[in-house]
mmCIF file of C-alpha atoms and ligand atoms in Angstrom:
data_model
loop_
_atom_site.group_PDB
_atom_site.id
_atom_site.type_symbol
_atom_site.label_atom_id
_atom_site.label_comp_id
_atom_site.label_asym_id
_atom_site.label_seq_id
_atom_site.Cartn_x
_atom_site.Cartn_y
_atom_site.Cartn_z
ATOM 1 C CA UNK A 1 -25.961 8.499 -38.221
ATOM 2 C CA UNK A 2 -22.696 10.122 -39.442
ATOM 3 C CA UNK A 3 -19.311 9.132 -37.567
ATOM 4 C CA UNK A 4 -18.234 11.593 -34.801
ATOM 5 C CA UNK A 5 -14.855 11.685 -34.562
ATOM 6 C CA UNK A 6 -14.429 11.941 -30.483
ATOM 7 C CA UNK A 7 -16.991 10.579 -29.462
ATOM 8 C CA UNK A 8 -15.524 7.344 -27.781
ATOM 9 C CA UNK A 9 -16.278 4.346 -29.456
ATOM 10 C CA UNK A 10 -17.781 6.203 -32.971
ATOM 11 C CA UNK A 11 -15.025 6.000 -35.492
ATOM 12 C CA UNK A 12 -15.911 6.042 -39.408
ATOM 13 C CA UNK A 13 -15.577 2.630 -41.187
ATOM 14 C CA UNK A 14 -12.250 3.702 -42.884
ATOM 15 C CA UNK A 15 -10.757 4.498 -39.176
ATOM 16 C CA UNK A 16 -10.085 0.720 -38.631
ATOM 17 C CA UNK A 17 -8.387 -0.048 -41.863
ATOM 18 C CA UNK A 18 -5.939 2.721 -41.274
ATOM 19 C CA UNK A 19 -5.410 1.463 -37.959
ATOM 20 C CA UNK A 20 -4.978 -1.951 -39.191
ATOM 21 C CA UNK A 21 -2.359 -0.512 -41.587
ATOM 22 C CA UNK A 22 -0.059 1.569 -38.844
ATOM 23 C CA UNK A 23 -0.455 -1.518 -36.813
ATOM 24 C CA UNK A 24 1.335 -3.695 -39.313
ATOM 25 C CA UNK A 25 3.981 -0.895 -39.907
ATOM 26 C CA UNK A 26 4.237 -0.503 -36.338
ATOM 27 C CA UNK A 27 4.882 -4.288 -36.425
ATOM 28 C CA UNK A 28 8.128 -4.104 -38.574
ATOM 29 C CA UNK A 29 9.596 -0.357 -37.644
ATOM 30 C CA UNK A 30 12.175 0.271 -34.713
ATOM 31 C CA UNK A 31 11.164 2.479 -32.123
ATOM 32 C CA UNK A 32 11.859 5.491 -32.598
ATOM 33 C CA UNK A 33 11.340 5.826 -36.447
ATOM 34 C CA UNK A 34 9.171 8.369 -37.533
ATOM 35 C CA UNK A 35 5.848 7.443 -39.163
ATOM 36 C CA UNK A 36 4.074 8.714 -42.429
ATOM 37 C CA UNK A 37 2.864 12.502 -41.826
ATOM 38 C CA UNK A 38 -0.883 13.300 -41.374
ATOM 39 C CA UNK A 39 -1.386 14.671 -44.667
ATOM 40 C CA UNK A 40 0.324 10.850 -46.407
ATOM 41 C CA UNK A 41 -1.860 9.135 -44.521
ATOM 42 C CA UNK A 42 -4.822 11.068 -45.134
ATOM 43 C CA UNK A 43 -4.046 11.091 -48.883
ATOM 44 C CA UNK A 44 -2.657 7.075 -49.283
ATOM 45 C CA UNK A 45 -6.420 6.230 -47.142
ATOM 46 C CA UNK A 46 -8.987 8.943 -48.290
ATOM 47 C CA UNK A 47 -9.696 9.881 -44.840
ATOM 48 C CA UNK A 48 -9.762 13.392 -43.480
ATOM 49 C CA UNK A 49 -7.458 14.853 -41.236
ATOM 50 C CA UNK A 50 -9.577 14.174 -38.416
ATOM 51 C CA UNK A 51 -9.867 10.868 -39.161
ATOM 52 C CA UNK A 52 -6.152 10.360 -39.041
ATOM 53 C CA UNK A 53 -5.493 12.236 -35.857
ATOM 54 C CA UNK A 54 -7.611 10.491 -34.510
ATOM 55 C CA UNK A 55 -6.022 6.867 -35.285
ATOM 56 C CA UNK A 56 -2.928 8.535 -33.983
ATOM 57 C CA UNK A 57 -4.229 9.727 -30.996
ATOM 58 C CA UNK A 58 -5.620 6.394 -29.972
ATOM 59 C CA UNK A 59 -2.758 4.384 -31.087
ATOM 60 C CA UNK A 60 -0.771 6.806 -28.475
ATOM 61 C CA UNK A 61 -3.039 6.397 -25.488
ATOM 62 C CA UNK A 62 -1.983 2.420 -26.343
ATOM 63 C CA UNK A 63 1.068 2.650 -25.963
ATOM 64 C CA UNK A 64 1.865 1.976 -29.986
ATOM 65 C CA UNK A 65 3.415 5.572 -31.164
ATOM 66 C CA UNK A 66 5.200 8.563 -28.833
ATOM 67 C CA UNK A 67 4.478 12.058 -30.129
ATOM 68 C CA UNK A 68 6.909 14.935 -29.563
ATOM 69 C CA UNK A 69 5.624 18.221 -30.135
ATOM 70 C CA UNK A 70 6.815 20.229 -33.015
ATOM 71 C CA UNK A 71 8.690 17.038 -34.225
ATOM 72 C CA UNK A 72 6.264 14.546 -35.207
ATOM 73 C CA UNK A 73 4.958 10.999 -34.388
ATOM 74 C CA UNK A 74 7.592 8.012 -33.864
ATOM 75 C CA UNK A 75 7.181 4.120 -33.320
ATOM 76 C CA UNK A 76 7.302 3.672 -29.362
ATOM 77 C CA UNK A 77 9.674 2.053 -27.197
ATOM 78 C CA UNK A 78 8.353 -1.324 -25.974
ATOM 79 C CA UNK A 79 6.077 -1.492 -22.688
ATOM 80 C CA UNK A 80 7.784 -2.677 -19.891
ATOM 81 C CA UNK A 81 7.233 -6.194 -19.456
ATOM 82 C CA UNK A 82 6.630 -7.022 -15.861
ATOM 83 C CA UNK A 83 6.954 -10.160 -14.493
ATOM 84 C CA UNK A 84 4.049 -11.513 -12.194
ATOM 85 C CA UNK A 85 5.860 -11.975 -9.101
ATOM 86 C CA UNK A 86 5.433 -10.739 -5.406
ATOM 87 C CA UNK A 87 8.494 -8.260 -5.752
ATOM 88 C CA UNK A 88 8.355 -4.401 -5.050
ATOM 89 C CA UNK A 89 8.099 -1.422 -7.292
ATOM 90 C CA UNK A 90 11.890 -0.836 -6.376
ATOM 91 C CA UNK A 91 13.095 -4.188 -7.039
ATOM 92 C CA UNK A 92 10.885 -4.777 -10.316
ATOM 93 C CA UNK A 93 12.788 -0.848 -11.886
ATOM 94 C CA UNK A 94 15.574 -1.662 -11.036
ATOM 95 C CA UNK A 95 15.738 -5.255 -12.783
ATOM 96 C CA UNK A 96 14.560 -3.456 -15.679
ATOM 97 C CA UNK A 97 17.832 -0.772 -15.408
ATOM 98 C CA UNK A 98 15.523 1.705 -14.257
ATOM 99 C CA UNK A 99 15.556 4.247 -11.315
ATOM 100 C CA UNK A 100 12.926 3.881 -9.018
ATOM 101 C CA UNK A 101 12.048 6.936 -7.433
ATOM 102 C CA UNK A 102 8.643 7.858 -5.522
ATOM 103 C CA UNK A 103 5.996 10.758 -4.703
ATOM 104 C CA UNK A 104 4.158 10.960 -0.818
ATOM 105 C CA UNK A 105 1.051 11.926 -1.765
ATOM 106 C CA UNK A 106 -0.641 10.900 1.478
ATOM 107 C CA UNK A 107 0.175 8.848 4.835
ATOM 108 C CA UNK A 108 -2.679 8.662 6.979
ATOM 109 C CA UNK A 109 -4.584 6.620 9.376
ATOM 110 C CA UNK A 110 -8.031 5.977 9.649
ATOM 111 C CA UNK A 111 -10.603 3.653 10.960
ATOM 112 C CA UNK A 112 -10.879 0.139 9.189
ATOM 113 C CA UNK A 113 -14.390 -0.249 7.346
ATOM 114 C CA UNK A 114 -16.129 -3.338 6.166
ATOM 115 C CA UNK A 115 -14.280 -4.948 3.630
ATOM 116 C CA UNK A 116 -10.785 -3.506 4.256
ATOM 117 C CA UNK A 117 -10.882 -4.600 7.586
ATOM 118 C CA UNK A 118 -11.948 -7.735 6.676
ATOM 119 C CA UNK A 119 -9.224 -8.388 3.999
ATOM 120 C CA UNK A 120 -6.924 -6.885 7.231
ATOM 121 C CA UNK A 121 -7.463 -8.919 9.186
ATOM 122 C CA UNK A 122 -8.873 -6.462 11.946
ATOM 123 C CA UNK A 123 -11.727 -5.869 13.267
ATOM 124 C CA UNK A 124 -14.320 -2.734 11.988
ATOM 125 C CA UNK A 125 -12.870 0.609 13.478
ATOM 126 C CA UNK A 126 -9.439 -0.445 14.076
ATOM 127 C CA UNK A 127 -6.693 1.830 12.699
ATOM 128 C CA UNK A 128 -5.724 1.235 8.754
ATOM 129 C CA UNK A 129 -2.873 2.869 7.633
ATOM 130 C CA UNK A 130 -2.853 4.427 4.103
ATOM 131 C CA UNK A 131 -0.339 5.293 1.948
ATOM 132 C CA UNK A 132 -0.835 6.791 -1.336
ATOM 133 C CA UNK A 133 2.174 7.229 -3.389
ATOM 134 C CA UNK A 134 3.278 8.297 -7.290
ATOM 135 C CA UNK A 135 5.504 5.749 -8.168
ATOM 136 C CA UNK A 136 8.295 6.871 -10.994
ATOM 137 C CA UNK A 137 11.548 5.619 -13.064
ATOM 138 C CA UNK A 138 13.990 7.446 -14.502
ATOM 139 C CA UNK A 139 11.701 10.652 -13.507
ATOM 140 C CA UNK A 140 8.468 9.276 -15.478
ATOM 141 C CA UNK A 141 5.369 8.965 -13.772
ATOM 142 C CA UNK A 142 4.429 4.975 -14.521
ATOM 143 C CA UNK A 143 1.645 3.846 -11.996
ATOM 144 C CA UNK A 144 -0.426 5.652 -8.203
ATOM 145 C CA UNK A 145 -0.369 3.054 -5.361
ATOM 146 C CA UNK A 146 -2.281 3.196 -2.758
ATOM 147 C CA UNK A 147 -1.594 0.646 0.147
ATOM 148 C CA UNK A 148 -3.625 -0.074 3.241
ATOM 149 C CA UNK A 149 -1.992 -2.002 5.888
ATOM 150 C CA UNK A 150 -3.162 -2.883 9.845
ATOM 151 C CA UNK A 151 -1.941 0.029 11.448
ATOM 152 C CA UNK A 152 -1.483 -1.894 14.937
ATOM 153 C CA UNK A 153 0.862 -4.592 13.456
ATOM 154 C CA UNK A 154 3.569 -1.617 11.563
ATOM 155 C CA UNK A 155 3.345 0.713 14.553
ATOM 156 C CA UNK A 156 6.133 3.669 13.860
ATOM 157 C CA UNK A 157 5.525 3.212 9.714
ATOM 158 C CA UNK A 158 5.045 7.039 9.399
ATOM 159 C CA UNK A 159 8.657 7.215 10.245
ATOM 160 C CA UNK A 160 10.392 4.779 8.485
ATOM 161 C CA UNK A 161 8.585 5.946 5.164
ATOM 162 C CA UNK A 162 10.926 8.455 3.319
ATOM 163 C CA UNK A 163 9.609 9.493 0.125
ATOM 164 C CA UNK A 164 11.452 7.580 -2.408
ATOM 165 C CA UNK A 165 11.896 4.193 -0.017
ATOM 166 C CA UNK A 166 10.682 0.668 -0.313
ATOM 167 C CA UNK A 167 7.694 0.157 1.914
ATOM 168 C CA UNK A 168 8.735 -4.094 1.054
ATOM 169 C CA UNK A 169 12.270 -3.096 2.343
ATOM 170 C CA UNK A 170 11.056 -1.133 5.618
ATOM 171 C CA UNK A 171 8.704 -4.313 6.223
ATOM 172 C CA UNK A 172 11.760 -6.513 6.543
ATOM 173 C CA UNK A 173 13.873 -4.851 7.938
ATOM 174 C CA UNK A 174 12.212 -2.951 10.317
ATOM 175 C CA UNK A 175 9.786 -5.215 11.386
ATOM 176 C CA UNK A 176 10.703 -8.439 10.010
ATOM 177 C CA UNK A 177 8.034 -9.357 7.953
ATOM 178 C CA UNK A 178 8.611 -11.575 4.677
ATOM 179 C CA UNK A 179 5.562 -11.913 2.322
ATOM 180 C CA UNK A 180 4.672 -15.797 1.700
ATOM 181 C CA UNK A 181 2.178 -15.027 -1.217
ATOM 182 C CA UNK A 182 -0.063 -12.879 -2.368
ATOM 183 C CA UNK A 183 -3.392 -12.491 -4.408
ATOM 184 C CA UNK A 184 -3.550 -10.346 -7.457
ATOM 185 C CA UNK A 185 -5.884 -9.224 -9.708
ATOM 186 C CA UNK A 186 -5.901 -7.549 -12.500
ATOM 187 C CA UNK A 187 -8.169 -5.371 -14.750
ATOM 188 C CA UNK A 188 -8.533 -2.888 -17.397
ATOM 189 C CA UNK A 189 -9.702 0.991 -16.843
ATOM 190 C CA UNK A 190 -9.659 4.437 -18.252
ATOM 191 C CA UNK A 191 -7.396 7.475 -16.205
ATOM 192 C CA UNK A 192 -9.984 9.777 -14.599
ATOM 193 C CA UNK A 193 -8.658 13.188 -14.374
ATOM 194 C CA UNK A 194 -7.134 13.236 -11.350
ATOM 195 C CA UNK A 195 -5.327 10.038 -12.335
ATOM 196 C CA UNK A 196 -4.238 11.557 -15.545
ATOM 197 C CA UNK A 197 -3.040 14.517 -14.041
ATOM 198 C CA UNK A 198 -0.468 12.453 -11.683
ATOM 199 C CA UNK A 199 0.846 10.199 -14.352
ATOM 200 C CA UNK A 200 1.053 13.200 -16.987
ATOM 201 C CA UNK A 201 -1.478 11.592 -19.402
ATOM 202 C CA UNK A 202 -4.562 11.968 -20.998
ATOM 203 C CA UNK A 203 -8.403 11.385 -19.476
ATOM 204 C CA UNK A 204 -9.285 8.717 -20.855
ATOM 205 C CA UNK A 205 -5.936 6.988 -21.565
ATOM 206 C CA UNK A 206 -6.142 2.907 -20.791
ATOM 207 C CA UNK A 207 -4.739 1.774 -17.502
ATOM 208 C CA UNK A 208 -4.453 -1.299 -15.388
ATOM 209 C CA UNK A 209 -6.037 -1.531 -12.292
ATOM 210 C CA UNK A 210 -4.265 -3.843 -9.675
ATOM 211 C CA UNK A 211 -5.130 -5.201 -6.470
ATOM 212 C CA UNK A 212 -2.458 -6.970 -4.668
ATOM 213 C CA UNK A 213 -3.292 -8.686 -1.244
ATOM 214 C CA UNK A 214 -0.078 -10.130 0.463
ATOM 215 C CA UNK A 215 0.447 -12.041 3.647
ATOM 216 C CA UNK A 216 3.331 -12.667 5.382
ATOM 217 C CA UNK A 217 5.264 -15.837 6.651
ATOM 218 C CA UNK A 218 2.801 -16.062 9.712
ATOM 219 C CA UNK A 219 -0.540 -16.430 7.263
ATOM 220 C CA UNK A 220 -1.353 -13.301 8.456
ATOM 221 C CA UNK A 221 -2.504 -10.224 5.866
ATOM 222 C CA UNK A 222 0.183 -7.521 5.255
ATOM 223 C CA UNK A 223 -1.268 -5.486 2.844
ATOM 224 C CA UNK A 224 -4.564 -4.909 0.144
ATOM 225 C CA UNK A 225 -3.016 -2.394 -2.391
ATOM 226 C CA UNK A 226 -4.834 -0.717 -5.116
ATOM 227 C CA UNK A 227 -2.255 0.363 -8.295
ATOM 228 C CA UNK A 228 -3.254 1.956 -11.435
ATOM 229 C CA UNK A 229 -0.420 1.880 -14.300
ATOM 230 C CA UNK A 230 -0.100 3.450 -17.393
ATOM 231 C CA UNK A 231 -1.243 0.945 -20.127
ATOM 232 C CA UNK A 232 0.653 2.321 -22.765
ATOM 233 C CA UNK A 233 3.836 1.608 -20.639
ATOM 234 C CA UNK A 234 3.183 -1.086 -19.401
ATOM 235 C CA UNK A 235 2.290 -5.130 -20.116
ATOM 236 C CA UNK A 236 2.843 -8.077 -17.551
ATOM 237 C CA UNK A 237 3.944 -11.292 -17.922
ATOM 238 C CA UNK A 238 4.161 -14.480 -16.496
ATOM 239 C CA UNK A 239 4.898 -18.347 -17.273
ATOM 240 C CA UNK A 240 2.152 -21.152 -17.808
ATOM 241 C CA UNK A 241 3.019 -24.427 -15.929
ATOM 242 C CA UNK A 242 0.665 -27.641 -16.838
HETATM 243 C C1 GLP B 301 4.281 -3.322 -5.794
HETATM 244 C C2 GLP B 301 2.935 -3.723 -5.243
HETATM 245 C C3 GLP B 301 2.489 -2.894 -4.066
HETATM 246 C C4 GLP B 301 3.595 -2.739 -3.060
HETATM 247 C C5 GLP B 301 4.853 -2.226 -3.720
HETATM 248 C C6 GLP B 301 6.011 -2.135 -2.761
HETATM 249 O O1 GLP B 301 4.183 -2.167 -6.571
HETATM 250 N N1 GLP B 301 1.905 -3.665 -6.272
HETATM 251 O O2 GLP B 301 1.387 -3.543 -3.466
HETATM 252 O O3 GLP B 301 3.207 -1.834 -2.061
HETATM 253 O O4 GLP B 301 5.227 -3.095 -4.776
HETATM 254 O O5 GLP B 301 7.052 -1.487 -3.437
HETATM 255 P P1 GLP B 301 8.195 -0.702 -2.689
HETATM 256 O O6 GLP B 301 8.822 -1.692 -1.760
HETATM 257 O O7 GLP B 301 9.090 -0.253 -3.759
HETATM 258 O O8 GLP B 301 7.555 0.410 -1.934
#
């Protein structure tokens, strides 16, 4: 039973203490300074190579170091720290002095199934509308949304949808719908490959999975949304009340 590096979830013993160790480091360094080279780190822990890339690797994929080719391995930037709040992608960049910008990836309607027409508030076979988008700031890929809302209700959506827009903006003003409250959940996954492809990472790398199901002012369902962001770019945060 010899450690395979790569194989998820085998790591040698002496894996965890040097991950231990750039953690504390990691702790006290800016972002942006470089960290010890491979061949330190393999020398200071007696630990091959391997061993050491792959503490870097996975310390990467959480968000903990940024690796520039040819140049070398750096403390990260912070994640963004996103409130809990029923806000929009647009809102929630730009209150972090970020540009929100968007992908189309798909705007289609099909018939409502089961459970989505059930969270929908429609009945089985009525039209959903779908809308899967890459959402971006400042250029970077951060999370894929996909929203489903009751076609009949948002009749004329297709339209009002431009590529980079607000979908919460084109609900108020187009059709004057304010959200009351919504439901969220949220839970930890791993970027299949399609999924990594869009947001330029890794298979494999951690994400969060979010479901967000809103209603509006009349009690009535707006949308059931399914988002995956980038966990190493990513952390929310809200306030405990008694
Ligand atoms: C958040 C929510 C989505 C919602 C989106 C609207 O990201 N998780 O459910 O669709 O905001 O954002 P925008 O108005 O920028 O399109």
């Amino acid at each position: 039973a010899g450690a395979v590096a790569g194989m998820r979830g085998q790591r040698e013993p002496k894996y965890w203490a040097l991950k231990q160790h750039l953690l504390d480091l990691l702790d006290v360094l800016p972002p942006g300074s470089p960290i010890p080279t491979e061949r330190a780190l393999a020398g200071e822990f007696t630990v091959s190579r391997t061993t050491v890339r792959q503490a870097l690797a996975d310390l990467t994929a959480e968000g903990r170091l940024h690796r520039v080719q040819g140049k070398g391995t750096f403390a990260a930037e912070p994640k963004l720290a996103q409130r809990l709040q029923l806000s929009s992608y647009t809102e929630d960049m730009r209150k972090q002095g970020l540009k929100p910008s968007s992908k189309l990836l798909e705007l289609d309607e099909l018939p409502a199934e089961g459970d989505l027409a059930k969270l929908l508030g429609i009945r089985t076979g009525a039209k959903i509308l779908r809308l899967r988008r890459l959402r971006l700031a400042d250029s970077q890929p951060m999370a894929l949304e996909t929203s489903h809302l009751p076609a009949g209700r948002f009749r004329g959506l297709r339209k009002h949808i431009s590529s980079g827009g607000s979908l919460y903006a084109v609900l108020r003003e187009q059709y004057g719908v304010e959200l009351e409250r919504a439901e969220e959940t949220i839970e930890t996954s791993l970027a299949g490959p399609q999924e990594a492809e869009m947001l330029g990472a890794d298979v494999g790398m951690p994400v969060l999975m979010l479901t967000r199901h809103s209603f509006a002012t009349d009690g009535k369902p707006v949308e059931f949304a399914r988002s995956v962001y980038r966990g190493d770019r990513y952390k929310f945060v809200t306030t405990l009340l008694p």
